[in-house]
Amino acid sequence: MKLCLGCMHELSDDMVICPNCGYEEGTLPKEAYYLPAGILLGERYIIGKVLGYGGFGITYIGYDELLKRIVAIKEYFPSNFATRGLESRDVVIYSGEANEQYQAGLQRFISEAKRLAQFNQSDNIVHIYDCIQENKTGYIIMEYLEGKTVKELLKEKKKLEYLCKIKS
């Protein structure tokens, strides 16, 4: 048995295309600066396909080999201050002021993970499992929640209802 790097479900060894998500084994990352699927972080987290990319980070689906669960892995990767070569793990940080801003941002990223982990007992906030520094950057390992993005919901519905629950 092996894992599909698109959805982290088990596949038989002879399968090349996942029947669950359609991911094809050997698919290259869409961008050179994405980590290649299949690498191991922190000696226990398998990186899968990219779920999303924003101004300061890349989010991957992942798998925790120790606890045998699917996770989301958020990588600190501010493209204004750093890059990465194809098939490379290490982030290349630009020099000068960009380096200073990158390092300060990395410390804020790690601090954010520690602050969010304090709310793990709440059902309304994604649970933080781990935070590691590797490849000259940082990673937040968190609960993976399946569902649709706000962008996907807006495409379908055009308008979302606002629901607010107030505890008394």
PDB file of C-alpha atoms in Angstrom:
ATOM      1  CA  MET A   1       0.000   0.000   0.000  1.00  0.00           C
ATOM      2  CA  LYS A   2       1.008   3.594  -0.640  1.00  0.00           C
ATOM      3  CA  LEU A   3      -0.498   7.045  -0.135  1.00  0.00           C
ATOM      4  CA  CYS A   4      -2.039   9.218  -2.822  1.00  0.00           C
ATOM      5  CA  LEU A   5      -0.149  12.531  -2.592  1.00  0.00           C
ATOM      6  CA  GLY A   6      -3.272  14.386  -3.721  1.00  0.00           C
ATOM      7  CA  CYS A   7      -5.670  13.306  -0.963  1.00  0.00           C
ATOM      8  CA  MET A   8      -3.516  11.105   1.341  1.00  0.00           C
ATOM      9  CA  HIS A   9      -5.830   8.097   1.052  1.00  0.00           C
ATOM     10  CA  GLU A  10      -4.316   4.632   0.744  1.00  0.00           C
ATOM     11  CA  LEU A  11      -3.835   3.137  -2.716  1.00  0.00           C
ATOM     12  CA  SER A  12      -2.665  -0.269  -3.843  1.00  0.00           C
ATOM     13  CA  ASP A  13       0.920  -0.255  -5.080  1.00  0.00           C
ATOM     14  CA  ASP A  14      -0.070  -0.791  -8.729  1.00  0.00           C
ATOM     15  CA  MET A  15      -2.371   2.285  -8.921  1.00  0.00           C
ATOM     16  CA  VAL A  16      -1.055   5.371 -10.719  1.00  0.00           C
ATOM     17  CA  ILE A  17      -4.232   7.503 -10.700  1.00  0.00           C
ATOM     18  CA  CYS A  18      -6.193   7.916  -7.461  1.00  0.00           C
ATOM     19  CA  PRO A  19      -9.855   6.891  -7.817  1.00  0.00           C
ATOM     20  CA  ASN A  20     -10.726   9.180  -4.902  1.00  0.00           C
ATOM     21  CA  CYS A  21      -9.309  12.505  -6.160  1.00  0.00           C
ATOM     22  CA  GLY A  22      -7.869  11.877  -9.638  1.00  0.00           C
ATOM     23  CA  TYR A  23      -4.300  12.788  -8.668  1.00  0.00           C
ATOM     24  CA  GLU A  24      -1.727  11.137 -10.916  1.00  0.00           C
ATOM     25  CA  GLU A  25       1.454   9.772  -9.377  1.00  0.00           C
ATOM     26  CA  GLY A  26       4.523  11.717 -10.506  1.00  0.00           C
ATOM     27  CA  THR A  27       2.649  14.976 -11.089  1.00  0.00           C
ATOM     28  CA  LEU A  28       5.130  17.852 -10.942  1.00  0.00           C
ATOM     29  CA  PRO A  29       4.358  20.961  -8.887  1.00  0.00           C
ATOM     30  CA  LYS A  30       2.666  23.769 -10.857  1.00  0.00           C
ATOM     31  CA  GLU A  31       5.283  26.268  -9.677  1.00  0.00           C
ATOM     32  CA  ALA A  32       9.034  25.773  -9.274  1.00  0.00           C
ATOM     33  CA  TYR A  33       8.960  27.213  -5.742  1.00  0.00           C
ATOM     34  CA  TYR A  34       6.446  24.618  -4.426  1.00  0.00           C
ATOM     35  CA  LEU A  35       7.923  21.731  -2.486  1.00  0.00           C
ATOM     36  CA  PRO A  36       7.832  18.481  -4.472  1.00  0.00           C
ATOM     37  CA  ALA A  37       5.132  16.071  -3.272  1.00  0.00           C
ATOM     38  CA  GLY A  38       6.448  13.101  -1.345  1.00  0.00           C
ATOM     39  CA  ILE A  39       9.233  14.722   0.661  1.00  0.00           C
ATOM     40  CA  LEU A  40       9.399  14.292   4.425  1.00  0.00           C
ATOM     41  CA  LEU A  41       9.409  17.189   6.909  1.00  0.00           C
ATOM     42  CA  GLY A  42      10.429  16.889  10.524  1.00  0.00           C
ATOM     43  CA  GLU A  43      11.111  13.183  10.008  1.00  0.00           C
ATOM     44  CA  ARG A  44       7.334  12.470  10.131  1.00  0.00           C
ATOM     45  CA  TYR A  45       5.210  14.682   7.833  1.00  0.00           C
ATOM     46  CA  ILE A  46       4.781  13.707   4.179  1.00  0.00           C
ATOM     47  CA  ILE A  47       4.181  16.694   1.882  1.00  0.00           C
ATOM     48  CA  GLY A  48       1.399  16.281  -0.661  1.00  0.00           C
ATOM     49  CA  LYS A  49      -0.040  18.530  -3.356  1.00  0.00           C
ATOM     50  CA  VAL A  50      -0.519  22.265  -2.910  1.00  0.00           C
ATOM     51  CA  LEU A  51      -3.929  23.262  -1.561  1.00  0.00           C
ATOM     52  CA  GLY A  52      -3.410  26.997  -1.820  1.00  0.00           C
ATOM     53  CA  TYR A  53      -0.961  29.851  -2.165  1.00  0.00           C
ATOM     54  CA  GLY A  54      -1.186  33.340  -0.735  1.00  0.00           C
ATOM     55  CA  GLY A  55       0.974  36.387  -0.210  1.00  0.00           C
ATOM     56  CA  PHE A  56       3.090  34.909   2.560  1.00  0.00           C
ATOM     57  CA  GLY A  57       2.632  31.178   2.396  1.00  0.00           C
ATOM     58  CA  ILE A  58       1.904  27.896   0.674  1.00  0.00           C
ATOM     59  CA  THR A  59      -0.491  25.328   2.118  1.00  0.00           C
ATOM     60  CA  TYR A  60      -0.062  21.630   1.339  1.00  0.00           C
ATOM     61  CA  ILE A  61      -2.051  18.547   2.181  1.00  0.00           C
ATOM     62  CA  GLY A  62       0.113  16.279   4.302  1.00  0.00           C
ATOM     63  CA  TYR A  63       0.231  13.090   6.283  1.00  0.00           C
ATOM     64  CA  ASP A  64       1.544  12.559   9.808  1.00  0.00           C
ATOM     65  CA  GLU A  65       3.317   9.184   9.696  1.00  0.00           C
ATOM     66  CA  LEU A  66       3.567   8.963  13.482  1.00  0.00           C
ATOM     67  CA  LEU A  67      -0.114   9.570  14.292  1.00  0.00           C
ATOM     68  CA  LYS A  68      -1.456   8.191  10.984  1.00  0.00           C
ATOM     69  CA  ARG A  69      -3.634  11.182  10.105  1.00  0.00           C
ATOM     70  CA  ILE A  70      -4.107  13.664   7.288  1.00  0.00           C
ATOM     71  CA  VAL A  71      -2.917  17.180   8.113  1.00  0.00           C
ATOM     72  CA  ALA A  72      -2.598  20.579   6.479  1.00  0.00           C
ATOM     73  CA  ILE A  73       0.919  22.028   6.318  1.00  0.00           C
ATOM     74  CA  LYS A  74       1.327  25.782   6.025  1.00  0.00           C
ATOM     75  CA  GLU A  75       4.763  26.928   4.865  1.00  0.00           C
ATOM     76  CA  TYR A  76       6.068  30.433   5.500  1.00  0.00           C
ATOM     77  CA  PHE A  77       6.971  31.590   2.005  1.00  0.00           C
ATOM     78  CA  PRO A  78       6.669  35.343   1.351  1.00  0.00           C
ATOM     79  CA  SER A  79       7.420  35.576  -2.369  1.00  0.00           C
ATOM     80  CA  ASN A  80       8.500  39.227  -2.032  1.00  0.00           C
ATOM     81  CA  PHE A  81      11.433  38.172   0.154  1.00  0.00           C
ATOM     82  CA  ALA A  82      12.336  34.636  -0.925  1.00  0.00           C
ATOM     83  CA  THR A  83      12.261  32.017  -3.653  1.00  0.00           C
ATOM     84  CA  ARG A  84      13.173  28.370  -4.186  1.00  0.00           C
ATOM     85  CA  GLY A  85      14.616  26.485  -7.134  1.00  0.00           C
ATOM     86  CA  LEU A  86      12.880  23.573  -8.866  1.00  0.00           C
ATOM     87  CA  GLU A  87      13.119  20.337  -6.846  1.00  0.00           C
ATOM     88  CA  SER A  88      14.902  22.193  -4.015  1.00  0.00           C
ATOM     89  CA  ARG A  89      13.825  22.160  -0.399  1.00  0.00           C
ATOM     90  CA  ASP A  90      15.700  25.195   0.911  1.00  0.00           C
ATOM     91  CA  VAL A  91      14.257  28.658   0.635  1.00  0.00           C
ATOM     92  CA  VAL A  92      16.610  31.238  -0.884  1.00  0.00           C
ATOM     93  CA  ILE A  93      16.184  34.516   0.965  1.00  0.00           C
ATOM     94  CA  TYR A  94      16.892  37.749  -0.871  1.00  0.00           C
ATOM     95  CA  SER A  95      19.654  39.884   0.630  1.00  0.00           C
ATOM     96  CA  GLY A  96      19.599  43.250   2.353  1.00  0.00           C
ATOM     97  CA  GLU A  97      16.378  44.618   3.786  1.00  0.00           C
ATOM     98  CA  ALA A  98      14.403  41.692   2.331  1.00  0.00           C
ATOM     99  CA  ASN A  99      16.407  39.330   4.543  1.00  0.00           C
ATOM    100  CA  GLU A 100      15.622  41.373   7.654  1.00  0.00           C
ATOM    101  CA  GLN A 101      11.918  41.477   6.784  1.00  0.00           C
ATOM    102  CA  TYR A 102      11.899  37.755   6.024  1.00  0.00           C
ATOM    103  CA  GLN A 103      13.464  36.864   9.383  1.00  0.00           C
ATOM    104  CA  ALA A 104      11.047  39.138  11.292  1.00  0.00           C
ATOM    105  CA  GLY A 105       8.098  37.632   9.409  1.00  0.00           C
ATOM    106  CA  LEU A 106       9.305  34.112  10.141  1.00  0.00           C
ATOM    107  CA  GLN A 107       9.387  34.883  13.864  1.00  0.00           C
ATOM    108  CA  ARG A 108       5.821  36.285  13.677  1.00  0.00           C
ATOM    109  CA  PHE A 109       4.720  33.157  11.776  1.00  0.00           C
ATOM    110  CA  ILE A 110       6.111  30.874  14.507  1.00  0.00           C
ATOM    111  CA  SER A 111       4.576  33.072  17.228  1.00  0.00           C
ATOM    112  CA  GLU A 112       1.196  32.907  15.440  1.00  0.00           C
ATOM    113  CA  ALA A 113       1.319  29.097  15.558  1.00  0.00           C
ATOM    114  CA  LYS A 114       2.081  29.124  19.273  1.00  0.00           C
ATOM    115  CA  ARG A 115      -0.759  31.580  19.982  1.00  0.00           C
ATOM    116  CA  LEU A 116      -3.260  29.602  17.883  1.00  0.00           C
ATOM    117  CA  ALA A 117      -2.270  26.354  19.623  1.00  0.00           C
ATOM    118  CA  GLN A 118      -3.572  27.832  22.880  1.00  0.00           C
ATOM    119  CA  PHE A 119      -7.098  27.647  21.397  1.00  0.00           C
ATOM    120  CA  ASN A 120      -6.976  23.947  20.451  1.00  0.00           C
ATOM    121  CA  GLN A 121      -9.890  23.197  22.778  1.00  0.00           C
ATOM    122  CA  SER A 122     -12.178  25.434  20.675  1.00  0.00           C
ATOM    123  CA  ASP A 123     -14.294  23.817  17.958  1.00  0.00           C
ATOM    124  CA  ASN A 124     -14.342  27.052  15.960  1.00  0.00           C
ATOM    125  CA  ILE A 125     -10.616  27.394  15.303  1.00  0.00           C
ATOM    126  CA  VAL A 126      -8.441  24.962  13.363  1.00  0.00           C
ATOM    127  CA  HIS A 127      -6.290  22.884  15.711  1.00  0.00           C
ATOM    128  CA  ILE A 128      -2.515  23.330  15.594  1.00  0.00           C
ATOM    129  CA  TYR A 129      -0.567  20.086  16.018  1.00  0.00           C
ATOM    130  CA  ASP A 130       3.040  21.142  15.544  1.00  0.00           C
ATOM    131  CA  CYS A 131       5.362  23.885  14.367  1.00  0.00           C
ATOM    132  CA  ILE A 132       8.797  23.197  12.896  1.00  0.00           C
ATOM    133  CA  GLN A 133      11.643  25.118  11.309  1.00  0.00           C
ATOM    134  CA  GLU A 134      13.392  23.427   8.416  1.00  0.00           C
ATOM    135  CA  ASN A 135      14.642  24.328   4.921  1.00  0.00           C
ATOM    136  CA  LYS A 136      15.394  27.890   6.129  1.00  0.00           C
ATOM    137  CA  THR A 137      11.680  28.511   6.763  1.00  0.00           C
ATOM    138  CA  GLY A 138       8.841  27.534   9.095  1.00  0.00           C
ATOM    139  CA  TYR A 139       5.897  25.149   8.911  1.00  0.00           C
ATOM    140  CA  ILE A 140       2.666  24.990  10.879  1.00  0.00           C
ATOM    141  CA  ILE A 141       1.165  21.507  11.009  1.00  0.00           C
ATOM    142  CA  MET A 142      -2.566  21.742  11.575  1.00  0.00           C
ATOM    143  CA  GLU A 143      -5.867  19.973  11.394  1.00  0.00           C
ATOM    144  CA  TYR A 144      -6.983  19.227   7.850  1.00  0.00           C
ATOM    145  CA  LEU A 145     -10.605  20.140   7.228  1.00  0.00           C
ATOM    146  CA  GLU A 146     -12.285  18.954   4.038  1.00  0.00           C
ATOM    147  CA  GLY A 147     -14.737  21.266   2.385  1.00  0.00           C
ATOM    148  CA  LYS A 148     -15.075  24.127  -0.028  1.00  0.00           C
ATOM    149  CA  THR A 149     -13.169  27.392   0.019  1.00  0.00           C
ATOM    150  CA  VAL A 150     -15.013  30.686   0.353  1.00  0.00           C
ATOM    151  CA  LYS A 151     -14.079  31.360  -3.276  1.00  0.00           C
ATOM    152  CA  GLU A 152     -15.732  28.090  -4.371  1.00  0.00           C
ATOM    153  CA  LEU A 153     -18.853  28.829  -2.306  1.00  0.00           C
ATOM    154  CA  LEU A 154     -19.161  32.317  -3.795  1.00  0.00           C
ATOM    155  CA  LYS A 155     -18.875  30.861  -7.294  1.00  0.00           C
ATOM    156  CA  GLU A 156     -21.816  28.582  -6.548  1.00  0.00           C
ATOM    157  CA  LYS A 157     -24.044  30.879  -4.513  1.00  0.00           C
ATOM    158  CA  LYS A 158     -22.903  34.420  -5.433  1.00  0.00           C
ATOM    159  CA  LYS A 159     -23.852  35.523  -1.891  1.00  0.00           C
ATOM    160  CA  LEU A 160     -23.265  34.023   1.549  1.00  0.00           C
ATOM    161  CA  GLU A 161     -25.464  34.315   4.607  1.00  0.00           C
ATOM    162  CA  TYR A 162     -23.907  35.730   7.740  1.00  0.00           C
ATOM    163  CA  LEU A 163     -24.559  33.646  10.819  1.00  0.00           C
ATOM    164  CA  CYS A 164     -23.519  34.798  14.247  1.00  0.00           C
ATOM    165  CA  LYS A 165     -23.946  32.691  17.351  1.00  0.00           C
ATOM    166  CA  ILE A 166     -23.683  34.561  20.612  1.00  0.00           C
ATOM    167  CA  LYS A 167     -23.188  32.585  23.792  1.00  0.00           C
ATOM    168  CA  SER A 168     -24.906  33.966  26.864  1.00  0.00           C
TER     169      SER A 168
END
